[in-house]
Tab-separated table of C-alpha atoms in Angstrom:
chain	number	residue	atom	x	y	z
V	1	MET	CA	-36.305	1.393	-24.400
V	2	ILE	CA	-36.766	3.941	-21.611
V	3	LEU	CA	-37.026	7.589	-22.553
V	4	LEU	CA	-36.120	10.221	-19.994
V	5	SER	CA	-37.501	13.724	-20.070
V	6	GLU	CA	-35.091	16.650	-20.068
V	7	GLU	CA	-35.881	17.273	-16.402
V	8	GLU	CA	-34.862	13.790	-15.356
V	9	THR	CA	-31.227	13.097	-14.590
V	10	VAL	CA	-29.384	9.860	-14.442
V	11	MET	CA	-27.121	9.496	-11.441
V	12	GLU	CA	-23.948	7.561	-11.920
V	13	VAL	CA	-23.541	4.796	-9.370
V	14	ARG	CA	-19.932	4.579	-8.208
V	15	GLU	CA	-18.357	1.481	-6.784
V	16	VAL	CA	-16.359	1.776	-3.583
V	17	GLY	CA	-12.671	2.215	-4.339
V	18	ARG	CA	-13.081	2.840	-8.059
V	19	THR	CA	-11.565	5.956	-9.599
V	20	ARG	CA	-11.922	7.389	-13.064
V	21	SER	CA	-8.210	7.401	-13.809
V	22	ALA	CA	-6.522	4.808	-11.576
V	23	GLY	CA	-8.898	1.840	-11.652
V	24	TYR	CA	-9.608	0.391	-8.237
V	25	GLN	CA	-7.602	1.512	-5.227
V	26	PHE	CA	-7.255	1.079	-1.496
V	27	GLY	CA	-5.421	3.131	1.107
V	28	ILE	CA	-4.948	2.868	4.855
V	29	ARG	CA	-2.943	4.874	7.380
V	30	ARG	CA	-2.145	4.594	11.069
V	31	THR	CA	0.033	6.581	13.461
V	32	PHE	CA	2.559	4.738	15.612
V	33	PRO	CA	4.934	5.700	18.461
V	34	VAL	CA	8.103	5.289	16.373
V	35	THR	CA	10.319	7.604	14.348
V	36	GLN	CA	10.259	7.609	10.551
V	37	GLU	CA	13.673	5.927	10.550
V	38	GLU	CA	12.489	3.140	12.874
V	39	ALA	CA	9.382	2.535	10.739
V	40	TRP	CA	11.436	2.547	7.507
V	41	THR	CA	14.021	0.147	8.928
V	42	TYR	CA	11.350	-2.296	10.069
V	43	LEU	CA	9.254	-2.127	6.877
V	44	LEU	CA	12.337	-2.945	4.781
V	45	SER	CA	13.581	-5.743	7.034
V	46	PRO	CA	12.783	-9.319	5.919
V	47	GLU	CA	10.081	-9.482	8.635
V	48	GLY	CA	8.567	-6.160	7.541
V	49	LEU	CA	8.742	-6.981	3.826
V	50	ARG	CA	6.693	-10.147	4.443
V	51	LEU	CA	3.874	-7.973	5.806
V	52	TRP	CA	3.261	-5.871	2.722
V	53	LEU	CA	5.285	-7.314	-0.155
V	54	GLY	CA	6.043	-10.990	0.364
V	55	ASP	CA	8.897	-13.290	1.237
V	56	LEU	CA	12.018	-11.428	0.188
V	57	ASP	CA	15.344	-11.216	2.008
V	58	ASN	CA	16.250	-7.759	0.736
V	59	LEU	CA	14.679	-5.061	-1.431
V	60	ASP	CA	17.186	-3.188	-3.613
V	61	LEU	CA	15.976	0.429	-3.701
V	62	THR	CA	17.729	1.313	-6.940
V	63	ILE	CA	15.318	3.241	-9.173
V	64	LYS	CA	14.134	0.931	-11.973
V	65	GLY	CA	15.575	-1.992	-10.036
V	66	THR	CA	13.404	-5.087	-10.088
V	67	TYR	CA	12.367	-7.601	-7.458
V	68	ARG	CA	10.602	-10.966	-7.259
V	69	THR	CA	9.304	-12.505	-4.031
V	70	LYS	CA	9.325	-16.233	-3.338
V	71	GLU	CA	5.526	-16.183	-3.919
V	72	GLY	CA	6.047	-14.758	-7.425
V	73	THR	CA	5.046	-11.120	-6.824
V	74	SER	CA	7.296	-8.940	-8.969
V	75	GLY	CA	7.802	-5.332	-9.874
V	76	GLU	CA	10.054	-2.347	-10.265
V	77	ILE	CA	11.115	0.438	-7.896
V	78	ARG	CA	9.864	3.850	-9.047
V	79	VAL	CA	10.595	6.204	-6.117
V	80	ALA	CA	12.757	5.592	-3.050
V	81	LYS	CA	13.194	8.422	-0.554
V	82	PRO	CA	14.647	6.857	2.606
V	83	ASN	CA	12.509	7.339	5.724
V	84	GLU	CA	9.763	9.046	3.649
V	85	GLN	CA	8.431	7.320	0.549
V	86	LEU	CA	8.635	4.113	-1.455
V	87	ARG	CA	6.676	3.722	-4.691
V	88	LEU	CA	6.858	0.603	-6.804
V	89	MET	CA	5.086	-1.453	-9.400
V	90	TRP	CA	3.503	-4.519	-7.769
V	91	LYS	CA	2.271	-7.505	-9.758
V	92	ARG	CA	1.136	-10.926	-8.618
V	93	ALA	CA	2.186	-13.787	-10.898
V	94	GLU	CA	-1.408	-14.429	-12.028
V	95	TRP	CA	-2.183	-10.782	-12.896
V	96	ASP	CA	-2.119	-9.409	-16.435
V	97	LYS	CA	-1.052	-5.882	-15.402
V	98	PRO	CA	0.866	-4.449	-12.449
V	99	SER	CA	-0.594	-2.137	-9.833
V	100	THR	CA	1.183	0.782	-8.190
V	101	PHE	CA	1.972	0.452	-4.491
V	102	GLN	CA	3.186	3.233	-2.252
V	103	ILE	CA	4.333	3.591	1.341
V	104	ARG	CA	4.535	7.081	2.845
V	105	LEU	CA	5.997	7.799	6.269
V	106	LEU	CA	4.751	11.119	7.621
V	107	GLU	CA	6.134	12.779	10.726
V	108	ALA	CA	3.370	13.053	13.303
V	109	GLY	CA	5.338	14.873	16.022
V	110	GLU	CA	7.043	13.778	19.237
V	111	GLY	CA	8.578	10.557	17.919
V	112	ARG	CA	5.408	9.482	16.140
V	113	THR	CA	5.020	8.500	12.490
V	114	THR	CA	2.004	7.971	10.292
V	115	VAL	CA	2.477	4.939	8.052
V	116	ALA	CA	0.346	5.150	4.902
V	117	PHE	CA	-0.112	2.290	2.419
V	118	HIS	CA	-1.816	2.972	-0.908
V	119	GLN	CA	-2.352	0.626	-3.834
V	120	GLU	CA	-3.946	1.712	-7.111
V	121	GLN	CA	-4.481	0.462	-10.649
V	122	LEU	CA	-6.101	-2.687	-9.306
V	123	SER	CA	-8.171	-4.354	-12.006
V	124	GLY	CA	-11.391	-4.939	-10.094
V	125	PRO	CA	-13.295	-5.119	-6.825
V	126	GLN	CA	-11.868	-8.534	-5.883
V	127	GLU	CA	-8.269	-7.319	-6.230
V	128	ARG	CA	-9.222	-4.267	-4.151
V	129	GLU	CA	-10.740	-6.473	-1.451
V	130	ASN	CA	-7.609	-8.649	-1.398
V	131	ALA	CA	-5.406	-5.543	-1.055
V	132	LYS	CA	-7.670	-4.238	1.712
V	133	ARG	CA	-7.411	-7.476	3.710
V	134	ARG	CA	-3.629	-7.731	3.207
V	135	LEU	CA	-2.933	-4.115	4.184
V	136	GLU	CA	-5.325	-4.081	7.142
V	137	ALA	CA	-3.585	-7.222	8.428
V	138	ALA	CA	-0.199	-5.535	7.943
V	139	MET	CA	-1.364	-2.530	9.992
V	140	THR	CA	-2.607	-4.848	12.753
V	141	VAL	CA	0.834	-6.478	12.949
V	142	LEU	CA	2.577	-3.078	12.891
V	143	SER	CA	0.333	-1.862	15.687
V	144	ALA	CA	1.119	-4.886	17.854
V	145	LYS	CA	4.844	-4.600	17.137
V	146	PHE	CA	5.239	-0.861	17.622
V	147	HIS	CA	2.944	-0.589	20.626
V	148	SER	CA	4.534	-3.589	22.361
V	149	GLU	CA	7.964	-2.026	21.869
V	150	GLU	CA	6.641	1.235	23.325
V	151	GLY	CA	5.471	-0.622	26.432
V	152	ALA	CA	8.862	-2.309	26.704
V	153	GLY	CA	10.698	0.988	27.172
V	154	HIS	CA	11.035	1.778	23.465
V	155	GLU	CA	11.506	5.480	22.901
């Protein structure tokens, strides 16, 4: 047993991405040369859905509406504000509990939009790392898509 004097303090060591109230989390944001409407339309297209959600032909944005991807990821829509925000429960088939996933589209001026992905209530560091890899890859694809369209005369 180790006894500490009153003058000594014990510092809490915090893990990266761990919060007191929301478990583990990860967020990423990037600004692209597209409008909020263009970003929203792409992110909810079958091609865009595969980037961040999974293989799904269409996502019904009805509040409390449910979805299931071909890979088995399932959940429920919580908030849907077209061209601005989408918040949903997101659960892989092998998980015990769902996480919360959110997309925010923020106007960045002059036809530019900041796309922000945030996932919280992840159960541990491995789930956080998986979310990080998946969402960083999604941003890389968005960057290639939106910047290539810009170079091709996209306004």
